[in-house]
Amino acid sequence: MTSDMKGVKAGKLRIAAISTSKYFVPRLLGPFYARFPGIEISLKVTNRERLLQRLSNNEDDLYILGQPPEHMDIKLEPFLENPLIVLAPHNHPLSGHKNISAARIAEEPFLIRESGSGTRLATEKFFKKQQLSINVRMELGSNEAIKQAVAGGLGIAVLSAHTLALEKNTDELTVLDVEGFPLKRNWYVAYPTGKQLSIVANTFLDFLRTESKPMAERYMQGLPNYHS
Ligand code: PGA
Protein backbone atom coordinates (compact mmCIF):
# COMPACT_ATOMS: atom_id res chain seq x y z
CA MET A 1 0.00 0.00 0.00
CA THR A 2 1.38 3.43 -0.90
CA SER A 3 1.84 6.01 1.82
CA ASP A 4 -1.00 8.31 0.72
CA MET A 5 -3.39 5.34 0.79
CA LYS A 6 -2.63 4.73 4.45
CA GLY A 7 -4.06 8.17 5.12
CA VAL A 8 -7.38 7.51 3.34
CA LYS A 9 -10.10 8.33 5.83
CA ALA A 10 -13.21 9.20 3.91
CA GLY A 11 -14.71 9.50 0.47
CA LYS A 12 -17.11 7.85 -1.91
CA LEU A 13 -16.46 4.78 -3.99
CA ARG A 14 -18.80 3.77 -6.80
CA ILE A 15 -18.29 0.28 -8.18
CA ALA A 16 -20.26 -1.36 -11.00
CA ALA A 17 -19.94 -5.14 -11.18
CA ILE A 18 -21.21 -7.69 -13.67
CA SER A 19 -23.81 -10.17 -12.39
CA THR A 20 -21.61 -13.22 -11.74
CA SER A 21 -19.05 -11.19 -9.78
CA LYS A 22 -21.66 -10.74 -7.07
CA TYR A 23 -20.32 -13.98 -5.59
CA PHE A 24 -17.07 -12.37 -4.49
CA VAL A 25 -17.21 -8.56 -4.78
CA PRO A 26 -19.63 -8.11 -1.83
CA ARG A 27 -17.44 -10.44 0.26
CA LEU A 28 -14.46 -8.20 -0.30
CA LEU A 29 -16.34 -5.15 0.90
CA GLY A 30 -16.46 -6.38 4.53
CA PRO A 31 -12.68 -6.51 5.02
CA PHE A 32 -12.27 -3.34 2.93
CA TYR A 33 -14.75 -1.48 5.10
CA ALA A 34 -13.08 -2.82 8.25
CA ARG A 35 -9.80 -1.32 7.07
CA PHE A 36 -11.27 1.94 5.71
CA PRO A 37 -14.48 2.57 7.68
CA GLY A 38 -14.80 6.16 6.46
CA ILE A 39 -15.28 5.16 2.84
CA GLU A 40 -18.86 5.15 1.63
CA ILE A 41 -19.32 2.41 -0.94
CA SER A 42 -22.03 1.97 -3.51
CA LEU A 43 -22.10 -1.24 -5.54
CA LYS A 44 -24.21 -1.59 -8.65
CA VAL A 45 -24.62 -5.19 -9.80
CA THR A 46 -25.89 -5.26 -13.33
CA ASN A 47 -25.78 -7.09 -16.64
CA ARG A 48 -23.04 -6.73 -19.19
CA GLU A 49 -24.87 -4.42 -21.55
CA ARG A 50 -25.78 -1.97 -18.79
CA LEU A 51 -22.31 -2.18 -17.27
CA LEU A 52 -20.69 -1.25 -20.59
CA GLN A 53 -23.13 1.64 -20.93
CA ARG A 54 -22.19 2.89 -17.47
CA LEU A 55 -18.52 2.53 -18.40
CA SER A 56 -18.90 4.54 -21.57
CA ASN A 57 -20.86 7.24 -19.67
CA ASN A 58 -18.19 7.30 -16.93
CA GLU A 59 -20.86 6.80 -14.22
CA ASP A 60 -18.74 4.90 -11.66
CA ASP A 61 -15.17 4.79 -10.38
CA LEU A 62 -14.36 1.16 -11.21
CA TYR A 63 -15.99 -1.61 -13.24
CA ILE A 64 -15.62 -5.34 -12.65
CA LEU A 65 -16.28 -7.72 -15.50
CA GLY A 66 -15.26 -11.07 -16.92
CA GLN A 67 -15.29 -10.61 -20.67
CA PRO A 68 -13.18 -7.68 -21.90
CA PRO A 69 -15.18 -5.51 -24.31
CA GLU A 70 -13.82 -4.92 -27.79
CA HIS A 71 -13.46 -1.46 -29.28
CA MET A 72 -13.54 0.50 -26.03
CA ASP A 73 -10.77 2.81 -24.95
CA ILE A 74 -10.29 1.50 -21.42
CA LYS A 75 -7.64 0.42 -18.96
CA LEU A 76 -8.13 -3.23 -18.12
CA GLU A 77 -6.38 -5.25 -15.45
CA PRO A 78 -6.92 -8.95 -14.65
CA PHE A 79 -6.92 -9.47 -10.89
CA LEU A 80 -8.43 -12.90 -10.20
CA GLU A 81 -9.02 -16.20 -11.99
CA ASN A 82 -12.59 -16.97 -13.04
CA PRO A 83 -12.59 -20.69 -13.88
CA LEU A 84 -15.66 -22.13 -15.58
CA ILE A 85 -16.68 -25.62 -14.51
CA VAL A 86 -19.24 -28.18 -15.73
CA LEU A 87 -21.99 -28.64 -13.19
CA ALA A 88 -24.30 -31.66 -13.05
CA PRO A 89 -26.79 -33.17 -10.62
CA HIS A 90 -25.11 -35.31 -8.00
CA ASN A 91 -26.59 -38.56 -9.35
CA HIS A 92 -25.61 -37.86 -12.99
CA PRO A 93 -24.37 -41.01 -14.81
CA LEU A 94 -21.05 -39.26 -15.66
CA SER A 95 -20.44 -38.24 -12.06
CA GLY A 96 -17.07 -39.59 -10.89
CA HIS A 97 -15.87 -40.35 -14.44
CA LYS A 98 -12.39 -39.10 -15.31
CA ASN A 99 -11.50 -36.89 -18.26
CA ILE A 100 -14.88 -37.00 -20.00
CA SER A 101 -14.50 -35.94 -23.66
CA ALA A 102 -15.90 -32.61 -24.83
CA ALA A 103 -17.78 -34.51 -27.57
CA ARG A 104 -19.49 -36.71 -24.98
CA ILE A 105 -20.47 -33.76 -22.79
CA ALA A 106 -21.85 -31.84 -25.79
CA GLU A 107 -24.50 -34.57 -26.16
CA GLU A 108 -25.94 -33.80 -22.73
CA PRO A 109 -28.87 -31.37 -22.40
CA PHE A 110 -27.40 -27.95 -21.55
CA LEU A 111 -28.87 -25.12 -19.51
CA ILE A 112 -27.32 -21.89 -20.70
CA ARG A 113 -27.25 -18.26 -19.60
CA GLU A 114 -28.99 -15.47 -21.54
CA SER A 115 -27.36 -14.10 -24.67
CA GLY A 116 -24.84 -11.37 -23.84
CA SER A 117 -23.64 -13.23 -20.73
CA GLY A 118 -19.86 -13.59 -20.56
CA THR A 119 -20.25 -17.14 -19.23
CA ARG A 120 -22.33 -18.06 -22.25
CA LEU A 121 -19.94 -16.42 -24.71
CA ALA A 122 -16.98 -18.33 -23.27
CA THR A 123 -18.90 -21.63 -23.31
CA GLU A 124 -19.97 -21.19 -26.93
CA LYS A 125 -16.43 -20.25 -27.94
CA PHE A 126 -15.00 -23.38 -26.30
CA PHE A 127 -17.35 -25.80 -28.08
CA LYS A 128 -17.10 -23.95 -31.39
CA LYS A 129 -13.32 -24.27 -31.27
CA GLN A 130 -13.76 -28.04 -30.88
CA GLN A 131 -16.21 -27.96 -33.80
CA LEU A 132 -18.96 -29.22 -31.54
CA SER A 133 -22.41 -27.84 -31.07
CA ILE A 134 -24.14 -28.20 -27.75
CA ASN A 135 -27.58 -29.54 -27.16
CA VAL A 136 -29.39 -26.61 -25.53
CA ARG A 137 -32.38 -27.63 -23.45
CA MET A 138 -33.16 -24.26 -21.94
CA GLU A 139 -31.95 -20.70 -21.57
CA LEU A 140 -32.17 -19.20 -18.07
CA GLY A 141 -31.27 -15.66 -17.10
CA SER A 142 -29.52 -16.29 -13.79
CA ASN A 143 -26.81 -18.49 -12.30
CA GLU A 144 -29.03 -19.28 -9.32
CA ALA A 145 -31.91 -20.43 -11.53
CA ILE A 146 -29.47 -22.59 -13.49
CA LYS A 147 -28.09 -24.22 -10.33
CA GLN A 148 -31.60 -25.02 -9.13
CA ALA A 149 -32.53 -26.46 -12.53
CA VAL A 150 -29.34 -28.57 -12.60
CA ALA A 151 -30.10 -29.85 -9.09
CA GLY A 152 -33.61 -30.66 -10.29
CA GLY A 153 -32.21 -32.84 -13.09
CA LEU A 154 -33.13 -30.65 -16.06
CA GLY A 155 -29.63 -30.69 -17.55
CA ILE A 156 -26.00 -29.73 -17.04
CA ALA A 157 -24.40 -26.28 -17.21
CA VAL A 158 -21.12 -24.44 -17.54
CA LEU A 159 -20.85 -21.84 -14.79
CA SER A 160 -18.20 -19.86 -12.97
CA ALA A 161 -16.74 -21.88 -10.08
CA HIS A 162 -17.40 -18.78 -7.95
CA THR A 163 -21.13 -19.52 -8.13
CA LEU A 164 -20.46 -22.56 -5.90
CA ALA A 165 -18.64 -20.64 -3.21
CA LEU A 166 -21.25 -21.32 -0.54
CA GLU A 167 -22.28 -24.73 -1.80
CA LYS A 168 -19.22 -26.92 -1.50
CA ASN A 169 -21.02 -29.24 0.83
CA THR A 170 -24.17 -29.57 -1.18
CA ASP A 171 -25.14 -33.15 -1.92
CA GLU A 172 -27.27 -32.13 -4.88
CA LEU A 173 -24.62 -30.87 -7.31
CA THR A 174 -21.36 -32.21 -8.65
CA VAL A 175 -18.54 -30.84 -10.83
CA LEU A 176 -17.79 -33.11 -13.80
CA ASP A 177 -14.20 -33.79 -14.86
CA VAL A 178 -14.32 -32.78 -18.54
CA GLU A 179 -11.31 -32.38 -20.85
CA GLY A 180 -10.44 -28.71 -21.32
CA PHE A 181 -12.16 -27.72 -18.07
CA PRO A 182 -11.99 -25.70 -15.93
CA LEU A 183 -11.96 -23.08 -18.70
CA LYS A 184 -9.41 -20.49 -17.72
CA ARG A 185 -10.77 -16.98 -17.57
CA ASN A 186 -10.15 -13.89 -15.47
CA TRP A 187 -12.00 -11.20 -13.65
CA TYR A 188 -10.95 -7.75 -14.81
CA VAL A 189 -11.18 -4.33 -13.29
CA ALA A 190 -11.63 -1.54 -15.82
CA TYR A 191 -11.95 2.22 -16.11
CA PRO A 192 -11.83 4.68 -19.01
CA THR A 193 -8.35 5.45 -20.36
CA GLY A 194 -7.23 8.86 -19.15
CA LYS A 195 -9.56 8.85 -16.15
CA GLN A 196 -7.84 10.21 -13.07
CA LEU A 197 -8.75 7.74 -10.33
CA SER A 198 -9.54 9.19 -6.90
CA ILE A 199 -7.38 8.14 -3.96
CA VAL A 200 -10.30 6.08 -2.73
CA ALA A 201 -10.63 4.27 -6.07
CA ASN A 202 -6.89 3.64 -6.14
CA THR A 203 -7.10 2.27 -2.61
CA PHE A 204 -9.78 -0.20 -3.64
CA LEU A 205 -7.81 -1.17 -6.76
CA ASP A 206 -4.83 -1.91 -4.58
CA PHE A 207 -7.06 -3.92 -2.24
CA LEU A 208 -8.40 -5.97 -5.18
CA ARG A 209 -4.85 -6.73 -6.32
CA THR A 210 -3.70 -8.00 -2.95
CA GLU A 211 -6.78 -9.38 -1.19
CA SER A 212 -9.09 -10.95 -3.77
CA LYS A 213 -6.86 -13.94 -4.57
CA PRO A 214 -6.26 -15.13 -0.97
CA MET A 215 -9.95 -14.62 -0.20
CA ALA A 216 -11.06 -16.64 -3.25
CA GLU A 217 -8.56 -19.38 -2.45
CA ARG A 218 -10.03 -19.66 1.04
CA TYR A 219 -13.60 -20.04 -0.05
CA MET A 220 -12.89 -22.20 -3.10
CA GLN A 221 -10.83 -24.70 -1.13
CA GLY A 222 -12.13 -28.21 -1.52
CA LEU A 223 -14.19 -27.56 -4.63
CA PRO A 224 -13.90 -30.81 -6.67
CA ASN A 225 -12.03 -30.60 -10.02
CA TYR A 226 -11.39 -26.90 -9.50
CA HIS A 227 -7.58 -27.04 -9.61
CA SER A 228 -7.35 -29.92 -12.11
P1 PGA B 1 -21.84 -13.07 -16.78
O1 PGA B 1 -20.41 -13.12 -16.16
O2 PGA B 1 -21.96 -11.96 -17.81
O3 PGA B 1 -22.00 -14.42 -17.42
O4 PGA B 1 -22.66 -12.89 -15.53
C1 PGA B 1 -19.41 -12.28 -16.42
C2 PGA B 1 -18.38 -13.01 -17.20
O5 PGA B 1 -17.96 -14.07 -16.74
O6 PGA B 1 -17.99 -12.49 -18.26
Tab-separated table of C-alpha atoms and ligand atoms in Angstrom:
chain	number	residue	atom	x	y	z
A	1	MET	CA	0.000	0.000	0.000
A	2	THR	CA	1.383	3.429	-0.897
A	3	SER	CA	1.837	6.008	1.823
A	4	ASP	CA	-1.001	8.312	0.718
A	5	MET	CA	-3.395	5.344	0.790
A	6	LYS	CA	-2.634	4.729	4.448
A	7	GLY	CA	-4.065	8.170	5.117
A	8	VAL	CA	-7.383	7.507	3.345
A	9	LYS	CA	-10.102	8.333	5.832
A	10	ALA	CA	-13.213	9.196	3.915
A	11	GLY	CA	-14.709	9.503	0.467
A	12	LYS	CA	-17.110	7.849	-1.908
A	13	LEU	CA	-16.457	4.784	-3.989
A	14	ARG	CA	-18.799	3.768	-6.803
A	15	ILE	CA	-18.292	0.276	-8.180
A	16	ALA	CA	-20.255	-1.357	-10.996
A	17	ALA	CA	-19.938	-5.144	-11.177
A	18	ILE	CA	-21.213	-7.691	-13.672
A	19	SER	CA	-23.808	-10.172	-12.393
A	20	THR	CA	-21.612	-13.219	-11.736
A	21	SER	CA	-19.052	-11.190	-9.780
A	22	LYS	CA	-21.658	-10.740	-7.067
A	23	TYR	CA	-20.318	-13.984	-5.589
A	24	PHE	CA	-17.073	-12.372	-4.487
A	25	VAL	CA	-17.209	-8.556	-4.778
A	26	PRO	CA	-19.629	-8.108	-1.834
A	27	ARG	CA	-17.442	-10.438	0.263
A	28	LEU	CA	-14.463	-8.197	-0.295
A	29	LEU	CA	-16.344	-5.150	0.904
A	30	GLY	CA	-16.455	-6.375	4.526
A	31	PRO	CA	-12.684	-6.510	5.024
A	32	PHE	CA	-12.268	-3.337	2.934
A	33	TYR	CA	-14.754	-1.479	5.102
A	34	ALA	CA	-13.079	-2.823	8.254
A	35	ARG	CA	-9.800	-1.318	7.069
A	36	PHE	CA	-11.266	1.937	5.710
A	37	PRO	CA	-14.476	2.571	7.677
A	38	GLY	CA	-14.801	6.156	6.463
A	39	ILE	CA	-15.285	5.164	2.837
A	40	GLU	CA	-18.859	5.154	1.631
A	41	ILE	CA	-19.317	2.412	-0.941
A	42	SER	CA	-22.035	1.967	-3.514
A	43	LEU	CA	-22.099	-1.239	-5.539
A	44	LYS	CA	-24.208	-1.589	-8.647
A	45	VAL	CA	-24.619	-5.192	-9.800
A	46	THR	CA	-25.894	-5.264	-13.333
A	47	ASN	CA	-25.781	-7.091	-16.636
A	48	ARG	CA	-23.037	-6.729	-19.185
A	49	GLU	CA	-24.873	-4.423	-21.550
A	50	ARG	CA	-25.785	-1.969	-18.795
A	51	LEU	CA	-22.314	-2.178	-17.271
A	52	LEU	CA	-20.694	-1.250	-20.589
A	53	GLN	CA	-23.135	1.640	-20.933
A	54	ARG	CA	-22.185	2.888	-17.471
A	55	LEU	CA	-18.520	2.525	-18.399
A	56	SER	CA	-18.900	4.544	-21.571
A	57	ASN	CA	-20.864	7.239	-19.666
A	58	ASN	CA	-18.195	7.299	-16.926
A	59	GLU	CA	-20.859	6.803	-14.222
A	60	ASP	CA	-18.742	4.898	-11.665
A	61	ASP	CA	-15.168	4.788	-10.380
A	62	LEU	CA	-14.360	1.160	-11.206
A	63	TYR	CA	-15.995	-1.611	-13.245
A	64	ILE	CA	-15.621	-5.337	-12.650
A	65	LEU	CA	-16.280	-7.720	-15.505
A	66	GLY	CA	-15.264	-11.075	-16.918
A	67	GLN	CA	-15.292	-10.615	-20.672
A	68	PRO	CA	-13.179	-7.676	-21.895
A	69	PRO	CA	-15.177	-5.513	-24.305
A	70	GLU	CA	-13.824	-4.924	-27.787
A	71	HIS	CA	-13.463	-1.461	-29.277
A	72	MET	CA	-13.537	0.496	-26.026
A	73	ASP	CA	-10.768	2.814	-24.946
A	74	ILE	CA	-10.294	1.503	-21.419
A	75	LYS	CA	-7.639	0.420	-18.962
A	76	LEU	CA	-8.126	-3.226	-18.118
A	77	GLU	CA	-6.378	-5.252	-15.454
A	78	PRO	CA	-6.921	-8.952	-14.653
A	79	PHE	CA	-6.922	-9.466	-10.888
A	80	LEU	CA	-8.428	-12.896	-10.205
A	81	GLU	CA	-9.021	-16.196	-11.989
A	82	ASN	CA	-12.586	-16.968	-13.036
A	83	PRO	CA	-12.586	-20.688	-13.883
A	84	LEU	CA	-15.662	-22.132	-15.576
A	85	ILE	CA	-16.683	-25.620	-14.512
A	86	VAL	CA	-19.239	-28.181	-15.731
A	87	LEU	CA	-21.992	-28.638	-13.190
A	88	ALA	CA	-24.304	-31.664	-13.049
A	89	PRO	CA	-26.787	-33.166	-10.615
A	90	HIS	CA	-25.108	-35.307	-7.997
A	91	ASN	CA	-26.589	-38.556	-9.348
A	92	HIS	CA	-25.609	-37.857	-12.986
A	93	PRO	CA	-24.370	-41.006	-14.811
A	94	LEU	CA	-21.054	-39.260	-15.661
A	95	SER	CA	-20.438	-38.238	-12.056
A	96	GLY	CA	-17.073	-39.590	-10.887
A	97	HIS	CA	-15.871	-40.348	-14.440
A	98	LYS	CA	-12.390	-39.098	-15.312
A	99	ASN	CA	-11.500	-36.886	-18.264
A	100	ILE	CA	-14.883	-37.004	-20.002
A	101	SER	CA	-14.497	-35.937	-23.658
A	102	ALA	CA	-15.903	-32.606	-24.829
A	103	ALA	CA	-17.782	-34.509	-27.568
A	104	ARG	CA	-19.492	-36.707	-24.979
A	105	ILE	CA	-20.473	-33.762	-22.793
A	106	ALA	CA	-21.849	-31.844	-25.792
A	107	GLU	CA	-24.502	-34.571	-26.162
A	108	GLU	CA	-25.939	-33.795	-22.726
A	109	PRO	CA	-28.872	-31.367	-22.404
A	110	PHE	CA	-27.404	-27.954	-21.547
A	111	LEU	CA	-28.872	-25.116	-19.505
A	112	ILE	CA	-27.319	-21.888	-20.702
A	113	ARG	CA	-27.246	-18.256	-19.599
A	114	GLU	CA	-28.994	-15.470	-21.537
A	115	SER	CA	-27.362	-14.096	-24.667
A	116	GLY	CA	-24.835	-11.374	-23.843
A	117	SER	CA	-23.644	-13.233	-20.735
A	118	GLY	CA	-19.857	-13.586	-20.557
A	119	THR	CA	-20.250	-17.141	-19.230
A	120	ARG	CA	-22.333	-18.056	-22.248
A	121	LEU	CA	-19.935	-16.420	-24.714
A	122	ALA	CA	-16.977	-18.328	-23.273
A	123	THR	CA	-18.897	-21.634	-23.311
A	124	GLU	CA	-19.971	-21.193	-26.927
A	125	LYS	CA	-16.434	-20.250	-27.939
A	126	PHE	CA	-15.002	-23.383	-26.300
A	127	PHE	CA	-17.349	-25.800	-28.080
A	128	LYS	CA	-17.098	-23.953	-31.391
A	129	LYS	CA	-13.321	-24.267	-31.267
A	130	GLN	CA	-13.759	-28.035	-30.885
A	131	GLN	CA	-16.211	-27.956	-33.795
A	132	LEU	CA	-18.960	-29.215	-31.536
A	133	SER	CA	-22.408	-27.837	-31.067
A	134	ILE	CA	-24.141	-28.204	-27.751
A	135	ASN	CA	-27.582	-29.543	-27.161
A	136	VAL	CA	-29.395	-26.611	-25.525
A	137	ARG	CA	-32.384	-27.631	-23.450
A	138	MET	CA	-33.164	-24.260	-21.940
A	139	GLU	CA	-31.951	-20.699	-21.573
A	140	LEU	CA	-32.166	-19.202	-18.074
A	141	GLY	CA	-31.268	-15.656	-17.105
A	142	SER	CA	-29.518	-16.293	-13.792
A	143	ASN	CA	-26.814	-18.485	-12.298
A	144	GLU	CA	-29.031	-19.275	-9.320
A	145	ALA	CA	-31.911	-20.427	-11.529
A	146	ILE	CA	-29.475	-22.593	-13.488
A	147	LYS	CA	-28.087	-24.215	-10.333
A	148	GLN	CA	-31.605	-25.024	-9.134
A	149	ALA	CA	-32.534	-26.458	-12.533
A	150	VAL	CA	-29.344	-28.569	-12.600
A	151	ALA	CA	-30.098	-29.852	-9.093
A	152	GLY	CA	-33.611	-30.663	-10.291
A	153	GLY	CA	-32.208	-32.845	-13.090
A	154	LEU	CA	-33.132	-30.655	-16.056
A	155	GLY	CA	-29.627	-30.687	-17.545
A	156	ILE	CA	-26.003	-29.734	-17.037
A	157	ALA	CA	-24.402	-26.279	-17.207
A	158	VAL	CA	-21.120	-24.444	-17.542
A	159	LEU	CA	-20.849	-21.837	-14.790
A	160	SER	CA	-18.197	-19.861	-12.969
A	161	ALA	CA	-16.741	-21.876	-10.077
A	162	HIS	CA	-17.399	-18.783	-7.947
A	163	THR	CA	-21.130	-19.519	-8.131
A	164	LEU	CA	-20.456	-22.558	-5.902
A	165	ALA	CA	-18.643	-20.640	-3.209
A	166	LEU	CA	-21.251	-21.317	-0.543
A	167	GLU	CA	-22.282	-24.728	-1.803
A	168	LYS	CA	-19.217	-26.921	-1.502
A	169	ASN	CA	-21.021	-29.242	0.825
A	170	THR	CA	-24.175	-29.574	-1.184
A	171	ASP	CA	-25.136	-33.146	-1.919
A	172	GLU	CA	-27.266	-32.127	-4.882
A	173	LEU	CA	-24.624	-30.867	-7.314
A	174	THR	CA	-21.356	-32.209	-8.655
A	175	VAL	CA	-18.545	-30.839	-10.832
A	176	LEU	CA	-17.794	-33.108	-13.798
A	177	ASP	CA	-14.197	-33.788	-14.860
A	178	VAL	CA	-14.324	-32.776	-18.538
A	179	GLU	CA	-11.313	-32.377	-20.851
A	180	GLY	CA	-10.438	-28.707	-21.319
A	181	PHE	CA	-12.160	-27.715	-18.067
A	182	PRO	CA	-11.992	-25.698	-15.933
A	183	LEU	CA	-11.963	-23.085	-18.699
A	184	LYS	CA	-9.406	-20.494	-17.718
A	185	ARG	CA	-10.772	-16.978	-17.568
A	186	ASN	CA	-10.153	-13.892	-15.473
A	187	TRP	CA	-11.996	-11.195	-13.652
A	188	TYR	CA	-10.948	-7.749	-14.815
A	189	VAL	CA	-11.176	-4.328	-13.287
A	190	ALA	CA	-11.631	-1.536	-15.816
A	191	TYR	CA	-11.955	2.225	-16.106
A	192	PRO	CA	-11.830	4.681	-19.011
A	193	THR	CA	-8.348	5.451	-20.358
A	194	GLY	CA	-7.234	8.863	-19.152
A	195	LYS	CA	-9.561	8.846	-16.154
A	196	GLN	CA	-7.843	10.213	-13.066
A	197	LEU	CA	-8.748	7.736	-10.328
A	198	SER	CA	-9.543	9.194	-6.905
A	199	ILE	CA	-7.385	8.137	-3.958
A	200	VAL	CA	-10.305	6.085	-2.727
A	201	ALA	CA	-10.633	4.267	-6.070
A	202	ASN	CA	-6.886	3.636	-6.138
A	203	THR	CA	-7.095	2.270	-2.612
A	204	PHE	CA	-9.779	-0.196	-3.645
A	205	LEU	CA	-7.809	-1.167	-6.761
A	206	ASP	CA	-4.835	-1.906	-4.577
A	207	PHE	CA	-7.060	-3.917	-2.237
A	208	LEU	CA	-8.402	-5.969	-5.184
A	209	ARG	CA	-4.846	-6.734	-6.318
A	210	THR	CA	-3.696	-7.996	-2.947
A	211	GLU	CA	-6.779	-9.383	-1.189
A	212	SER	CA	-9.090	-10.953	-3.775
A	213	LYS	CA	-6.864	-13.944	-4.567
A	214	PRO	CA	-6.263	-15.132	-0.972
A	215	MET	CA	-9.947	-14.618	-0.203
A	216	ALA	CA	-11.060	-16.636	-3.252
A	217	GLU	CA	-8.560	-19.377	-2.445
A	218	ARG	CA	-10.025	-19.664	1.039
A	219	TYR	CA	-13.602	-20.041	-0.050
A	220	MET	CA	-12.887	-22.202	-3.101
A	221	GLN	CA	-10.833	-24.702	-1.132
A	222	GLY	CA	-12.134	-28.210	-1.515
A	223	LEU	CA	-14.186	-27.564	-4.631
A	224	PRO	CA	-13.900	-30.805	-6.672
A	225	ASN	CA	-12.031	-30.596	-10.018
A	226	TYR	CA	-11.388	-26.904	-9.502
A	227	HIS	CA	-7.581	-27.044	-9.614
A	228	SER	CA	-7.353	-29.918	-12.108
B	1	PGA	P1	-21.839	-13.072	-16.779
B	1	PGA	O1	-20.407	-13.115	-16.164
B	1	PGA	O2	-21.958	-11.962	-17.805
B	1	PGA	O3	-21.997	-14.417	-17.420
B	1	PGA	O4	-22.660	-12.886	-15.530
B	1	PGA	C1	-19.405	-12.283	-16.417
B	1	PGA	C2	-18.381	-13.006	-17.196
B	1	PGA	O5	-17.959	-14.069	-16.738
B	1	PGA	O6	-17.994	-12.492	-18.261
